[in-house]
């Protein structure tokens, strides 16, 4: 067995802890984000290219879990959490591109991967005390549903979902409020960044934590981030097996959890080539990569609402990955902005010319692909982050037809839904949590 890999904080002010502890805690005690103390080197030839996603995940994550109490359960965790397909399929009209569909889980967005993995880990971690663990999740729409679905009905755990009122699609809002029982939805009078700030403040409040044991399930949780590497590994290994060489990725990006997993998969030695970050009109990252400083700001609302982030929380981890060397980071990735008019035009063109519907987030990646000249060798994988039916309020008026809803999503939409209003202040969340019985 290799030396246990422990987790440290991006801010360097917290003791190193085993992975399971970092997963249970969410945020590090110094306010930083947990990262593995190093990224292990993996040999692509050691993976079975015909294995399932769960097989790839178990092999990929084994060095991270080595020596941790969860290590023996890792194959079972992967099999339980990653039990749906992530097809890499052709894209009509572009021989040099593929679509990596990440939306075949229960809530029809890629967030199911991380949420289900995190839930499968937490279920197996010993807990001190008899009080339930309260999981806080700030969501721009998809995360909350995935986390709610992953923990719904699980004993010893309850979930509070915070989402920006009026800034998620009607179907997303319905999904968020549809759980009941141990999962409550709070519609916050603010933006996603407010929800995220409120969650961070609650997690950093030692007094509140003593009264109400808290954890987070945002992409700041390592338990969500690590498993997201597996679909990049799986797709890139499949590509290498069939065609040789590396696979390049275009990743719709908001809080940077999905794209960071791609960056880490490449850093581990998997056959991932170029990585492009597709952002909406929230241009914090494109401006940074174009040479400006890192200037977090308030988010603005766009058609790709799950990417309406002005202060991407995983940026701190991305910087850590390049040891704080911003020039090295700028050489390693590119980020580009796609405005709403281009999102609309891209969605319309794919529907008209190829009869295909995509979600507005996936459209940002397709728009970046359009800017790339066709190539003879290699391929781009456009990452499709959600099923188009989740964004009916954008797509149906635009395309003039209704979207077929996948069965799991349809079942959720048939349940009644309820969300409680909450002002966008740290105090109001604190009071709400203290009163939750
Ligand atoms: C969350 C989300 C994104 C953005 O992913 P990040 O990990 O926050 O960068 C993109 N598309 C969809 C559909 C999402 O739900």
Short mmCIF file of C-alpha atoms and ligand atoms in Angstrom, two decimals, residues 108-111 140-143 172 192 219 224-225 228 251-260 304-309 312 314 359-362 384-387 390-391, ligand 1:
data_model
loop_
_atom_site.label_atom_id
_atom_site.label_comp_id
_atom_site.label_asym_id
_atom_site.label_seq_id
_atom_site.Cartn_x
_atom_site.Cartn_y
_atom_site.Cartn_z
CA UNK A 108 -30.23 15.45 -15.63
CA UNK A 109 -27.07 17.50 -14.99
CA UNK A 110 -23.42 16.57 -14.36
CA UNK A 111 -23.81 17.58 -10.71
CA UNK A 140 -27.47 28.26 -9.22
CA UNK A 141 -29.97 25.51 -10.04
CA UNK A 142 -28.47 22.10 -10.73
CA UNK A 143 -26.28 21.40 -7.70
CA UNK A 172 -35.22 23.80 -11.77
CA UNK A 192 -25.95 32.91 -6.43
CA UNK A 219 -18.09 22.27 -5.45
CA UNK A 224 -17.60 16.26 -5.31
CA UNK A 225 -14.54 17.47 -7.12
CA UNK A 228 -15.59 14.48 -11.57
CA UNK A 251 -15.82 22.82 -20.64
CA UNK A 252 -18.76 25.12 -19.80
CA UNK A 253 -17.49 26.89 -16.68
CA UNK A 254 -19.00 28.77 -13.77
CA UNK A 255 -17.59 27.96 -10.34
CA UNK A 256 -14.75 26.02 -11.98
CA UNK A 257 -15.47 22.68 -10.31
CA UNK A 258 -16.02 20.78 -13.54
CA UNK A 259 -13.08 22.33 -15.39
CA UNK A 260 -10.72 21.96 -12.42
CA UNK A 304 -26.60 29.94 -19.01
CA UNK A 305 -27.72 30.57 -15.43
CA UNK A 306 -25.78 27.75 -13.77
CA UNK A 307 -22.63 29.61 -14.86
CA UNK A 308 -23.67 33.01 -13.50
CA UNK A 309 -20.68 33.28 -11.20
CA UNK A 312 -15.51 31.28 -9.01
CA UNK A 314 -12.42 26.94 -7.20
CA UNK A 359 -28.77 23.21 -23.00
CA UNK A 360 -27.66 26.89 -22.92
CA UNK A 361 -24.50 25.98 -20.95
CA UNK A 362 -23.45 23.40 -23.49
CA UNK A 384 -22.62 18.68 -22.34
CA UNK A 385 -23.42 19.58 -18.74
CA UNK A 386 -27.22 19.33 -18.59
CA UNK A 387 -30.19 17.91 -20.48
CA UNK A 390 -34.17 21.41 -17.77
CA UNK A 391 -34.03 24.77 -19.52
C1 LIG B 1 -22.94 23.83 -12.50
C2 LIG B 1 -23.11 23.88 -13.97
C3 LIG B 1 -22.12 24.41 -14.80
C4 LIG B 1 -20.89 25.05 -14.25
O1 LIG B 1 -20.04 24.10 -13.63
P1 LIG B 1 -18.94 24.60 -12.59
O2 LIG B 1 -18.37 23.37 -12.00
O3 LIG B 1 -19.62 25.46 -11.59
O4 LIG B 1 -17.93 25.38 -13.37
C5 LIG B 1 -22.32 24.34 -16.16
N1 LIG B 1 -23.44 23.81 -16.68
C6 LIG B 1 -24.41 23.30 -15.93
C7 LIG B 1 -25.62 22.74 -16.56
C8 LIG B 1 -24.28 23.31 -14.54
O5 LIG B 1 -25.26 22.80 -13.78
#
